[in-house]
């Protein structure tokens, strides 16, 4: 079955070569020969149903482990609480979402002026990163569960305020990192509706800091809506409004205080804001997702597909061309942003750009093998270039202090980039095969590290397994942009069944020449 994400033990150490022969764990199988409960509920083809139960073993031995939670979770003391909030800003905020003004929130926490519900939601996401001795005996993936439960208990949907929006976004993030896409979209939908009811970006605010927070939360919801709605195949809720200003420059925003009121002069040019650039990129992602889904579900003319892909490709190129020089993806620029405390946000921006490119051009991997034309070969190479650059910026981020990206979505985009490396292994020349093999091994190490933090990485690993089984079944069709492939690319939090006709037995990386 696809790995359950509700409660998971610490991932066992693995190597790239043992991954695909690892047994799927935590399956609740009601009777020998039947599908597990997880797969039955989701109408998935379970590859555990044919396994025999050896003598002396019990199905109960593989039942999900329950995490013991205190009856009422309480907040830690002020020093630890502040440490965990700092970790949230270091590893989660502005990567998952942008909800707060860091200096103001930390000040409010020190004064005891922050609603407890917000702190519980923040700690539920950040406790996994802590080295504090109080967490030493607790699996990093379980540390936030008590805080998350308390946050849920305190939620009051009659409180139609910014705080409730922020809480719902936090709870949505908590849900998705546990692999619960349904709860995620419900929480995000509530946040979107409250923001629309309040007309959040146009709300009166007592100072420029809070006005900018409203703007950033609004744009956060717009970006989340593209990812989340596509992931569950539901219509988007946030309709773009051209009159809403983009977020301001991060350095300017963080240097402001609420006490300054509206006295701070802010440039109307928002091009230097990393978050603003993410918003602009996200609009292109929305169009890419719409096109891929439409192309998989309906018969489009070649003329329409050619024109649309050309337009979307030009949009990506124009975005890159319009960037200020200091925002280009270069080692010196990454170093510069790292020195300002914005290195992770810079990396996150380019993870988006490279991922959207590999999403747009992915279909040409299949078309280039099926029949060479200059156009298909060019776009296939573009897909490979985006995937390589995505891998490389993650590698560089790990080498530079303050740049490492450890949020869960890194796992999804890295899985997609890894499948592009598999294409090179299968169809590339000798030199490119060597480089692709090295990237796959590095990617596996990174995915394993992320898996120790986020339960949803179990699903990422399962999806990679499913893709490998598709390759093993039919190399000729495994990269075809059909409905299965679109689900693989966009439904990042959902397990995926084997492609029709896929083999059901596990197989190892050795079988595609990795070792």
GROMACS .gro file of C-alpha atoms in nm:
model
  515
    1UNK     CA    1   0.000   0.000   0.000
    2UNK     CA    2   0.104   0.361  -0.023
    3UNK     CA    3   0.265   0.442   0.309
    4UNK     CA    4   0.029   0.577   0.572
    5UNK     CA    5   0.107   0.928   0.682
    6UNK     CA    6  -0.080   0.946   1.009
    7UNK     CA    7   0.187   0.814   1.242
    8UNK     CA    8   0.523   0.689   1.130
    9UNK     CA    9   0.827   0.543   1.301
   10UNK     CA   10   1.167   0.689   1.244
   11UNK     CA   11   1.269   0.594   0.889
   12UNK     CA   12   1.520   0.312   0.887
   13UNK     CA   13   1.858   0.385   0.728
   14UNK     CA   14   1.853   0.299   0.361
   15UNK     CA   15   2.080   0.312   0.062
   16UNK     CA   16   1.991   0.397  -0.297
   17UNK     CA   17   2.027   0.030  -0.378
   18UNK     CA   18   1.799  -0.104  -0.108
   19UNK     CA   19   1.519   0.146  -0.157
   20UNK     CA   20   1.320  -0.041  -0.415
   21UNK     CA   21   1.338  -0.371  -0.234
   22UNK     CA   22   1.222  -0.220   0.096
   23UNK     CA   23   0.902  -0.377   0.218
   24UNK     CA   24   0.606  -0.150   0.249
   25UNK     CA   25   0.524  -0.114   0.615
   26UNK     CA   26   0.230  -0.034   0.839
   27UNK     CA   27  -0.029  -0.219   0.625
   28UNK     CA   28  -0.357  -0.309   0.793
   29UNK     CA   29  -0.462  -0.619   0.595
   30UNK     CA   30  -0.795  -0.760   0.716
   31UNK     CA   31  -0.740  -1.104   0.559
   32UNK     CA   32  -0.471  -1.283   0.366
   33UNK     CA   33  -0.502  -1.217  -0.006
   34UNK     CA   34  -0.707  -0.901   0.036
   35UNK     CA   35  -0.607  -0.539  -0.017
   36UNK     CA   36  -0.502  -0.335   0.284
   37UNK     CA   37  -0.750  -0.091   0.437
   38UNK     CA   38  -0.558   0.212   0.306
   39UNK     CA   39  -0.566   0.100  -0.058
   40UNK     CA   40  -0.924  -0.029  -0.040
   41UNK     CA   41  -1.049   0.309   0.081
   42UNK     CA   42  -0.871   0.480  -0.207
   43UNK     CA   43  -0.952   0.218  -0.473
   44UNK     CA   44  -0.582   0.160  -0.533
   45UNK     CA   45  -0.421  -0.162  -0.648
   46UNK     CA   46  -0.248  -0.296  -0.337
   47UNK     CA   47   0.081  -0.476  -0.394
   48UNK     CA   48   0.070  -0.633  -0.045
   49UNK     CA   49  -0.237  -0.849  -0.105
   50UNK     CA   50  -0.039  -1.127  -0.274
   51UNK     CA   51   0.221  -1.155   0.001
   52UNK     CA   52   0.201  -1.463   0.216
   53UNK     CA   53   0.226  -1.440   0.593
   54UNK     CA   54   0.523  -1.638   0.717
   55UNK     CA   55   0.494  -1.870   1.017
   56UNK     CA   56   0.537  -1.691   1.344
   57UNK     CA   57   0.457  -1.355   1.195
   58UNK     CA   58   0.145  -1.150   1.241
   59UNK     CA   59  -0.030  -0.888   1.037
   60UNK     CA   60  -0.060  -0.696   1.362
   61UNK     CA   61   0.316  -0.655   1.370
   62UNK     CA   62   0.284  -0.414   1.079
   63UNK     CA   63  -0.013  -0.218   1.209
   64UNK     CA   64   0.036   0.157   1.232
   65UNK     CA   65   0.209   0.274   1.546
   66UNK     CA   66   0.001   0.517   1.747
   67UNK     CA   67   0.166   0.821   1.897
   68UNK     CA   68   0.084   0.876   2.262
   69UNK     CA   69  -0.023   1.237   2.312
   70UNK     CA   70  -0.080   1.416   2.642
   71UNK     CA   71  -0.443   1.486   2.729
   72UNK     CA   72  -0.373   1.858   2.708
   73UNK     CA   73  -0.061   1.988   2.540
   74UNK     CA   74   0.088   2.304   2.690
   75UNK     CA   75   0.335   2.553   2.553
   76UNK     CA   76   0.700   2.515   2.655
   77UNK     CA   77   0.880   2.776   2.863
   78UNK     CA   78   0.961   3.111   2.701
   79UNK     CA   79   1.323   3.036   2.596
   80UNK     CA   80   1.231   2.710   2.421
   81UNK     CA   81   0.917   2.864   2.275
   82UNK     CA   82   1.122   3.147   2.125
   83UNK     CA   83   1.378   2.899   1.991
   84UNK     CA   84   1.105   2.701   1.817
   85UNK     CA   85   0.950   3.014   1.668
   86UNK     CA   86   1.292   3.115   1.535
   87UNK     CA   87   1.325   2.769   1.376
   88UNK     CA   88   0.986   2.819   1.215
   89UNK     CA   89   1.109   3.138   1.051
   90UNK     CA   90   1.437   2.972   0.951
   91UNK     CA   91   1.289   2.664   0.783
   92UNK     CA   92   0.917   2.712   0.720
   93UNK     CA   93   0.807   3.075   0.689
   94UNK     CA   94   0.842   3.226   0.340
   95UNK     CA   95   0.901   2.875   0.207
   96UNK     CA   96   0.557   2.725   0.282
   97UNK     CA   97   0.382   3.057   0.324
   98UNK     CA   98   0.432   3.419   0.431
   99UNK     CA   99   0.206   3.506   0.725
  100UNK     CA  100   0.394   3.724   0.971
  101UNK     CA  101   0.637   4.011   1.026
  102UNK     CA  102   0.917   3.830   1.205
  103UNK     CA  103   1.038   4.113   1.434
  104UNK     CA  104   0.683   4.200   1.539
  105UNK     CA  105   0.578   3.842   1.611
  106UNK     CA  106   0.888   3.775   1.821
  107UNK     CA  107   0.827   4.096   2.013
  108UNK     CA  108   0.465   3.997   2.076
  109UNK     CA  109   0.571   3.653   2.200
  110UNK     CA  110   0.816   3.808   2.446
  111UNK     CA  111   0.536   4.036   2.571
  112UNK     CA  112   0.288   3.751   2.593
  113UNK     CA  113   0.065   3.925   2.338
  114UNK     CA  114   0.045   3.651   2.074
  115UNK     CA  115  -0.271   3.435   2.059
  116UNK     CA  116  -0.179   3.090   2.189
  117UNK     CA  117  -0.347   2.925   1.892
  118UNK     CA  118  -0.090   3.081   1.658
  119UNK     CA  119   0.201   2.963   1.871
  120UNK     CA  120   0.066   2.607   1.881
  121UNK     CA  121   0.037   2.605   1.502
  122UNK     CA  122   0.388   2.741   1.457
  123UNK     CA  123   0.542   2.493   1.700
  124UNK     CA  124   0.363   2.202   1.531
  125UNK     CA  125   0.568   2.274   1.219
  126UNK     CA  126   0.900   2.374   1.378
  127UNK     CA  127   0.956   2.131   1.666
  128UNK     CA  128   1.093   1.870   1.425
  129UNK     CA  129   1.399   2.089   1.363
  130UNK     CA  130   1.496   2.135   1.729
  131UNK     CA  131   1.801   1.985   1.898
  132UNK     CA  132   1.662   2.065   2.244
  133UNK     CA  133   1.713   1.787   2.499
  134UNK     CA  134   1.340   1.773   2.579
  135UNK     CA  135   1.279   1.628   2.231
  136UNK     CA  136   1.566   1.379   2.237
  137UNK     CA  137   1.344   1.073   2.285
  138UNK     CA  138   1.077   1.178   2.035
  139UNK     CA  139   1.082   1.108   1.662
  140UNK     CA  140   1.117   1.445   1.482
  141UNK     CA  141   0.807   1.362   1.276
  142UNK     CA  142   0.599   1.320   1.594
  143UNK     CA  143   0.714   1.620   1.795
  144UNK     CA  144   0.453   1.860   1.663
  145UNK     CA  145   0.149   1.633   1.693
  146UNK     CA  146   0.043   1.753   2.038
  147UNK     CA  147   0.080   2.116   1.936
  148UNK     CA  148  -0.118   2.052   1.618
  149UNK     CA  149  -0.399   1.884   1.810
  150UNK     CA  150  -0.421   2.174   2.054
  151UNK     CA  151  -0.425   2.422   1.766
  152UNK     CA  152  -0.718   2.237   1.610
  153UNK     CA  153  -0.904   2.237   1.942
  154UNK     CA  154  -0.866   2.614   1.980
  155UNK     CA  155  -0.985   2.697   1.628
  156UNK     CA  156  -1.298   2.912   1.629
  157UNK     CA  157  -1.448   2.958   1.284
  158UNK     CA  158  -1.680   3.228   1.415
  159UNK     CA  159  -1.373   3.448   1.462
  160UNK     CA  160  -1.358   3.600   1.114
  161UNK     CA  161  -1.018   3.767   1.147
  162UNK     CA  162  -0.664   3.767   1.014
  163UNK     CA  163  -0.563   3.542   1.304
  164UNK     CA  164  -0.806   3.272   1.192
  165UNK     CA  165  -0.671   3.298   0.837
  166UNK     CA  166  -0.317   3.251   0.967
  167UNK     CA  167  -0.422   2.958   1.184
  168UNK     CA  168  -0.601   2.786   0.895
  169UNK     CA  169  -0.294   2.825   0.674
  170UNK     CA  170  -0.079   2.675   0.950
  171UNK     CA  171  -0.324   2.385   0.993
  172UNK     CA  172  -0.334   2.334   0.617
  173UNK     CA  173   0.045   2.309   0.612
  174UNK     CA  174   0.037   2.068   0.906
  175UNK     CA  175  -0.217   1.853   0.720
  176UNK     CA  176  -0.022   1.838   0.396
  177UNK     CA  177   0.309   1.746   0.557
  178UNK     CA  178   0.125   1.452   0.712
  179UNK     CA  179  -0.003   1.357   0.366
  180UNK     CA  180  -0.361   1.462   0.435
  181UNK     CA  181  -0.455   1.649   0.118
  182UNK     CA  182  -0.828   1.657   0.197
  183UNK     CA  183  -0.782   1.836   0.529
  184UNK     CA  184  -0.526   2.067   0.371
  185UNK     CA  185  -0.765   2.191   0.105
  186UNK     CA  186  -1.045   2.237   0.360
  187UNK     CA  187  -0.830   2.454   0.586
  188UNK     CA  188  -0.693   2.652   0.292
  189UNK     CA  189  -1.044   2.700   0.154
  190UNK     CA  190  -1.159   2.845   0.486
  191UNK     CA  191  -0.861   3.080   0.488
  192UNK     CA  192  -0.937   3.195   0.133
  193UNK     CA  193  -1.303   3.260   0.206
  194UNK     CA  194  -1.230   3.461   0.521
  195UNK     CA  195  -0.973   3.667   0.331
  196UNK     CA  196  -1.231   3.738   0.063
  197UNK     CA  197  -1.497   3.826   0.320
  198UNK     CA  198  -1.259   4.072   0.484
  199UNK     CA  199  -1.129   4.205   0.149
  200UNK     CA  200  -0.796   4.150   0.321
  201UNK     CA  201  -0.557   4.345   0.094
  202UNK     CA  202  -0.783   4.651   0.113
  203UNK     CA  203  -0.851   4.635   0.487
  204UNK     CA  204  -0.768   4.937   0.700
  205UNK     CA  205  -0.452   4.881   0.902
  206UNK     CA  206  -0.298   5.088   1.185
  207UNK     CA  207   0.051   5.089   1.033
  208UNK     CA  208   0.246   4.992   0.723
  209UNK     CA  209   0.377   4.671   0.879
  210UNK     CA  210   0.028   4.531   0.931
  211UNK     CA  211  -0.084   4.657   0.590
  212UNK     CA  212   0.203   4.466   0.429
  213UNK     CA  213   0.123   4.154   0.634
  214UNK     CA  214  -0.230   4.166   0.491
  215UNK     CA  215  -0.087   4.194   0.140
  216UNK     CA  216   0.156   3.906   0.191
  217UNK     CA  217  -0.108   3.680   0.341
  218UNK     CA  218  -0.336   3.753   0.044
  219UNK     CA  219  -0.068   3.663  -0.208
  220UNK     CA  220   0.023   3.356  -0.003
  221UNK     CA  221  -0.335   3.236  -0.039
  222UNK     CA  222  -0.328   3.303  -0.414
  223UNK     CA  223  -0.012   3.093  -0.452
  224UNK     CA  224  -0.129   2.814  -0.222
  225UNK     CA  225  -0.456   2.798  -0.415
  226UNK     CA  226  -0.273   2.707  -0.735
  227UNK     CA  227  -0.080   2.422  -0.573
  228UNK     CA  228  -0.354   2.291  -0.345
  229UNK     CA  229  -0.651   2.309  -0.583
  230UNK     CA  230  -0.458   2.143  -0.864
  231UNK     CA  231  -0.336   1.873  -0.625
  232UNK     CA  232  -0.693   1.767  -0.545
  233UNK     CA  233  -0.843   1.853  -0.887
  234UNK     CA  234  -1.082   2.121  -0.758
  235UNK     CA  235  -1.152   2.468  -0.900
  236UNK     CA  236  -0.937   2.751  -0.769
  237UNK     CA  237  -1.092   2.994  -0.523
  238UNK     CA  238  -0.870   3.301  -0.555
  239UNK     CA  239  -0.941   3.511  -0.863
  240UNK     CA  240  -0.643   3.733  -0.959
  241UNK     CA  241  -0.700   4.102  -0.892
  242UNK     CA  242  -0.465   4.332  -1.084
  243UNK     CA  243  -0.514   4.625  -0.845
  244UNK     CA  244  -0.351   4.449  -0.547
  245UNK     CA  245   0.012   4.563  -0.500
  246UNK     CA  246   0.280   4.295  -0.497
  247UNK     CA  247   0.482   4.237  -0.177
  248UNK     CA  248   0.756   4.488  -0.101
  249UNK     CA  249   1.129   4.421  -0.078
  250UNK     CA  250   1.205   4.181   0.208
  251UNK     CA  251   1.486   4.389   0.359
  252UNK     CA  252   1.260   4.695   0.369
  253UNK     CA  253   0.976   4.497   0.522
  254UNK     CA  254   1.188   4.342   0.795
  255UNK     CA  255   1.349   4.675   0.887
  256UNK     CA  256   1.016   4.845   0.954
  257UNK     CA  257   0.844   4.869   1.292
  258UNK     CA  258   0.480   4.913   1.381
  259UNK     CA  259   0.569   5.224   1.580
  260UNK     CA  260   0.667   5.401   1.257
  261UNK     CA  261   0.306   5.400   1.141
  262UNK     CA  262   0.292   5.500   0.774
  263UNK     CA  263   0.594   5.732   0.786
  264UNK     CA  264   0.827   5.490   0.604
  265UNK     CA  265   0.854   5.567   0.234
  266UNK     CA  266   0.826   5.251   0.027
  267UNK     CA  267   0.921   5.223  -0.337
  268UNK     CA  268   0.639   5.132  -0.574
  269UNK     CA  269   0.886   4.920  -0.770
  270UNK     CA  270   0.841   4.570  -0.632
  271UNK     CA  271   1.075   4.392  -0.874
  272UNK     CA  272   1.342   4.342  -0.606
  273UNK     CA  273   1.109   4.144  -0.378
  274UNK     CA  274   1.172   3.770  -0.383
  275UNK     CA  275   0.815   3.702  -0.274
  276UNK     CA  276   0.679   3.930  -0.548
  277UNK     CA  277   0.879   3.731  -0.804
  278UNK     CA  278   0.730   3.411  -0.663
  279UNK     CA  279   0.384   3.556  -0.718
  280UNK     CA  280   0.466   3.636  -1.081
  281UNK     CA  281   0.607   3.287  -1.136
  282UNK     CA  282   0.307   3.127  -0.971
  283UNK     CA  283   0.080   3.279  -1.234
  284UNK     CA  284   0.279   3.093  -1.499
  285UNK     CA  285   0.254   2.770  -1.298
  286UNK     CA  286  -0.123   2.808  -1.295
  287UNK     CA  287  -0.126   2.821  -1.675
  288UNK     CA  288   0.116   2.528  -1.704
  289UNK     CA  289  -0.099   2.311  -1.477
  290UNK     CA  290  -0.414   2.404  -1.666
  291UNK     CA  291  -0.253   2.317  -1.998
  292UNK     CA  292  -0.111   1.982  -1.883
  293UNK     CA  293  -0.447   1.875  -1.737
  294UNK     CA  294  -0.638   1.991  -2.044
  295UNK     CA  295  -0.396   1.818  -2.281
  296UNK     CA  296  -0.425   1.489  -2.090
  297UNK     CA  297  -0.805   1.492  -2.066
  298UNK     CA  298  -0.906   1.625  -2.408
  299UNK     CA  299  -0.793   1.598  -2.767
  300UNK     CA  300  -0.613   1.918  -2.859
  301UNK     CA  301  -0.491   2.012  -3.203
  302UNK     CA  302  -0.117   2.014  -3.259
  303UNK     CA  303  -0.146   2.378  -3.357
  304UNK     CA  304  -0.305   2.466  -3.022
  305UNK     CA  305  -0.047   2.268  -2.823
  306UNK     CA  306   0.242   2.420  -3.017
  307UNK     CA  307   0.113   2.773  -2.969
  308UNK     CA  308   0.038   2.728  -2.598
  309UNK     CA  309   0.374   2.572  -2.517
  310UNK     CA  310   0.553   2.844  -2.712
  311UNK     CA  311   0.363   3.111  -2.518
  312UNK     CA  312   0.429   2.954  -2.179
  313UNK     CA  313   0.794   2.901  -2.264
  314UNK     CA  314   0.821   3.267  -2.364
  315UNK     CA  315   0.654   3.368  -2.036
  316UNK     CA  316   0.917   3.181  -1.836
  317UNK     CA  317   1.195   3.334  -2.044
  318UNK     CA  318   1.050   3.682  -2.006
  319UNK     CA  319   1.026   3.643  -1.630
  320UNK     CA  320   1.392   3.545  -1.613
  321UNK     CA  321   1.500   3.821  -1.851
  322UNK     CA  322   1.317   4.088  -1.650
  323UNK     CA  323   1.487   4.000  -1.322
  324UNK     CA  324   1.730   4.257  -1.182
  325UNK     CA  325   2.092   4.148  -1.226
  326UNK     CA  326   2.138   4.089  -0.853
  327UNK     CA  327   1.855   3.832  -0.856
  328UNK     CA  328   2.001   3.601  -1.121
  329UNK     CA  329   2.094   3.249  -1.013
  330UNK     CA  330   2.468   3.286  -0.964
  331UNK     CA  331   2.694   3.171  -0.678
  332UNK     CA  332   2.777   3.532  -0.590
  333UNK     CA  333   2.411   3.633  -0.572
  334UNK     CA  334   2.329   3.333  -0.354
  335UNK     CA  335   2.616   3.431  -0.126
  336UNK     CA  336   2.486   3.787  -0.114
  337UNK     CA  337   2.134   3.681  -0.020
  338UNK     CA  338   2.272   3.439   0.239
  339UNK     CA  339   2.460   3.726   0.404
  340UNK     CA  340   2.126   3.911   0.434
  341UNK     CA  341   1.949   3.612   0.588
  342UNK     CA  342   1.751   3.556   0.266
  343UNK     CA  343   1.948   3.267   0.117
  344UNK     CA  344   1.674   3.007   0.163
  345UNK     CA  345   1.414   3.236   0.008
  346UNK     CA  346   1.641   3.291  -0.293
  347UNK     CA  347   1.681   2.914  -0.334
  348UNK     CA  348   1.305   2.865  -0.296
  349UNK     CA  349   1.240   3.114  -0.576
  350UNK     CA  350   1.461   2.923  -0.817
  351UNK     CA  351   1.328   2.585  -0.712
  352UNK     CA  352   0.995   2.717  -0.833
  353UNK     CA  353   1.135   2.844  -1.161
  354UNK     CA  354   1.323   2.525  -1.245
  355UNK     CA  355   1.033   2.305  -1.139
  356UNK     CA  356   0.782   2.496  -1.351
  357UNK     CA  357   1.016   2.458  -1.647
  358UNK     CA  358   1.053   2.083  -1.604
  359UNK     CA  359   0.673   2.061  -1.570
  360UNK     CA  360   0.615   2.251  -1.894
  361UNK     CA  361   0.869   2.063  -2.104
  362UNK     CA  362   0.828   1.717  -1.948
  363UNK     CA  363   0.606   1.586  -2.230
  364UNK     CA  364   0.892   1.626  -2.476
  365UNK     CA  365   1.103   1.359  -2.305
  366UNK     CA  366   0.867   1.102  -2.454
  367UNK     CA  367   0.821   1.280  -2.785
  368UNK     CA  368   1.197   1.320  -2.838
  369UNK     CA  369   1.251   0.945  -2.806
  370UNK     CA  370   0.947   0.857  -3.014
  371UNK     CA  371   1.047   1.072  -3.311
  372UNK     CA  372   1.324   1.331  -3.341
  373UNK     CA  373   1.248   1.683  -3.462
  374UNK     CA  374   1.452   1.996  -3.384
  375UNK     CA  375   1.161   2.138  -3.185
  376UNK     CA  376   1.095   1.833  -2.968
  377UNK     CA  377   1.467   1.783  -2.908
  378UNK     CA  378   1.511   2.147  -2.803
  379UNK     CA  379   1.225   2.131  -2.554
  380UNK     CA  380   1.339   1.792  -2.420
  381UNK     CA  381   1.681   1.944  -2.355
  382UNK     CA  382   1.510   2.238  -2.184
  383UNK     CA  383   1.336   1.993  -1.950
  384UNK     CA  384   1.666   1.824  -1.870
  385UNK     CA  385   1.839   2.159  -1.818
  386UNK     CA  386   1.573   2.277  -1.573
  387UNK     CA  387   1.592   1.947  -1.383
  388UNK     CA  388   1.972   1.963  -1.363
  389UNK     CA  389   1.968   2.324  -1.244
  390UNK     CA  390   1.706   2.235  -0.984
  391UNK     CA  391   1.930   1.961  -0.847
  392UNK     CA  392   2.237   2.181  -0.853
  393UNK     CA  393   2.085   2.471  -0.661
  394UNK     CA  394   1.978   2.228  -0.389
  395UNK     CA  395   2.332   2.090  -0.374
  396UNK     CA  396   2.475   2.443  -0.348
  397UNK     CA  397   2.224   2.537  -0.081
  398UNK     CA  398   2.351   2.254   0.138
  399UNK     CA  399   2.708   2.379   0.113
  400UNK     CA  400   2.637   2.742   0.207
  401UNK     CA  401   2.536   2.825   0.567
  402UNK     CA  402   2.187   2.966   0.595
  403UNK     CA  403   2.073   2.839   0.254
  404UNK     CA  404   1.965   2.479   0.314
  405UNK     CA  405   1.602   2.420   0.218
  406UNK     CA  406   1.430   2.156   0.430
  407UNK     CA  407   1.061   2.217   0.366
  408UNK     CA  408   0.856   1.922   0.244
  409UNK     CA  409   0.782   2.043  -0.110
  410UNK     CA  410   1.154   2.006  -0.188
  411UNK     CA  411   1.087   1.632  -0.182
  412UNK     CA  412   0.820   1.654  -0.452
  413UNK     CA  413   1.016   1.870  -0.695
  414UNK     CA  414   1.327   1.659  -0.639
  415UNK     CA  415   1.135   1.340  -0.718
  416UNK     CA  416   1.023   1.493  -1.049
  417UNK     CA  417   1.379   1.603  -1.125
  418UNK     CA  418   1.499   1.252  -1.041
  419UNK     CA  419   1.265   1.098  -1.298
  420UNK     CA  420   1.426   1.324  -1.558
  421UNK     CA  421   1.764   1.181  -1.453
  422UNK     CA  422   1.619   0.833  -1.501
  423UNK     CA  423   1.525   0.931  -1.856
  424UNK     CA  424   1.888   1.026  -1.915
  425UNK     CA  425   2.002   0.693  -1.770
  426UNK     CA  426   1.777   0.510  -2.012
  427UNK     CA  427   1.836   0.715  -2.326
  428UNK     CA  428   2.144   0.935  -2.275
  429UNK     CA  429   2.501   0.901  -2.395
  430UNK     CA  430   2.776   0.758  -2.176
  431UNK     CA  431   2.891   1.090  -2.029
  432UNK     CA  432   2.542   1.212  -1.943
  433UNK     CA  433   2.456   0.873  -1.790
  434UNK     CA  434   2.747   0.901  -1.547
  435UNK     CA  435   2.636   1.248  -1.437
  436UNK     CA  436   2.270   1.146  -1.406
  437UNK     CA  437   2.365   0.846  -1.193
  438UNK     CA  438   2.560   1.072  -0.956
  439UNK     CA  439   2.266   1.311  -0.928
  440UNK     CA  440   2.026   1.027  -0.850
  441UNK     CA  441   2.248   0.907  -0.569
  442UNK     CA  442   2.273   1.260  -0.423
  443UNK     CA  443   1.900   1.310  -0.458
  444UNK     CA  444   1.830   0.988  -0.275
  445UNK     CA  445   2.042   1.102   0.019
  446UNK     CA  446   1.854   1.434   0.031
  447UNK     CA  447   1.514   1.266   0.007
  448UNK     CA  448   1.609   1.030   0.289
  449UNK     CA  449   1.711   1.326   0.506
  450UNK     CA  450   1.380   1.501   0.434
  451UNK     CA  451   1.194   1.180   0.506
  452UNK     CA  452   1.326   1.189   0.862
  453UNK     CA  453   1.142   1.522   0.908
  454UNK     CA  454   0.821   1.500   0.706
  455UNK     CA  455   0.574   1.206   0.691
  456UNK     CA  456   0.465   1.315   0.342
  457UNK     CA  457   0.807   1.210   0.213
  458UNK     CA  458   0.687   0.851   0.255
  459UNK     CA  459   0.437   0.932  -0.019
  460UNK     CA  460   0.710   1.092  -0.232
  461UNK     CA  461   0.913   0.773  -0.204
  462UNK     CA  462   0.612   0.561  -0.292
  463UNK     CA  463   0.546   0.777  -0.596
  464UNK     CA  464   0.905   0.734  -0.709
  465UNK     CA  465   0.864   0.359  -0.667
  466UNK     CA  466   0.549   0.368  -0.879
  467UNK     CA  467   0.734   0.559  -1.150
  468UNK     CA  468   1.016   0.305  -1.151
  469UNK     CA  469   0.767   0.022  -1.183
  470UNK     CA  470   0.615   0.202  -1.481
  471UNK     CA  471   0.961   0.224  -1.641
  472UNK     CA  472   1.023  -0.142  -1.570
  473UNK     CA  473   0.693  -0.237  -1.730
  474UNK     CA  474   0.734  -0.029  -2.046
  475UNK     CA  475   1.021   0.211  -2.106
  476UNK     CA  476   0.857   0.318  -2.431
  477UNK     CA  477   0.545   0.461  -2.264
  478UNK     CA  478   0.658   0.546  -1.911
  479UNK     CA  479   0.726   0.913  -1.995
  480UNK     CA  480   0.411   0.962  -2.201
  481UNK     CA  481   0.212   1.269  -2.084
  482UNK     CA  482  -0.113   1.086  -2.019
  483UNK     CA  483  -0.357   1.118  -1.730
  484UNK     CA  484  -0.141   0.901  -1.504
  485UNK     CA  485   0.164   1.119  -1.568
  486UNK     CA  486  -0.027   1.442  -1.501
  487UNK     CA  487  -0.143   1.298  -1.167
  488UNK     CA  488   0.215   1.201  -1.093
  489UNK     CA  489   0.335   1.555  -1.164
  490UNK     CA  490   0.070   1.761  -0.985
  491UNK     CA  491  -0.102   1.551  -0.716
  492UNK     CA  492   0.201   1.578  -0.491
  493UNK     CA  493   0.038   1.470  -0.162
  494UNK     CA  494  -0.156   1.171  -0.292
  495UNK     CA  495  -0.031   0.816  -0.337
  496UNK     CA  496  -0.048   0.701  -0.696
  497UNK     CA  497  -0.143   0.358  -0.819
  498UNK     CA  498   0.070   0.166  -1.064
  499UNK     CA  499   0.040   0.263  -1.426
  500UNK     CA  500  -0.187   0.023  -1.614
  501UNK     CA  501   0.003  -0.290  -1.696
  502UNK     CA  502   0.279  -0.213  -1.446
  503UNK     CA  503   0.453  -0.498  -1.265
  504UNK     CA  504   0.367  -0.548  -0.902
  505UNK     CA  505   0.701  -0.671  -0.773
  506UNK     CA  506   0.957  -0.430  -0.624
  507UNK     CA  507   1.276  -0.378  -0.819
  508UNK     CA  508   1.610  -0.222  -0.749
  509UNK     CA  509   1.804   0.071  -0.887
  510UNK     CA  510   2.059  -0.179  -1.014
  511UNK     CA  511   1.809  -0.268  -1.285
  512UNK     CA  512   1.844   0.069  -1.453
  513UNK     CA  513   2.219   0.080  -1.425
  514UNK     CA  514   2.274   0.293  -1.116
  515UNK     CA  515   2.525   0.045  -0.979
   0.00000   0.00000   0.00000
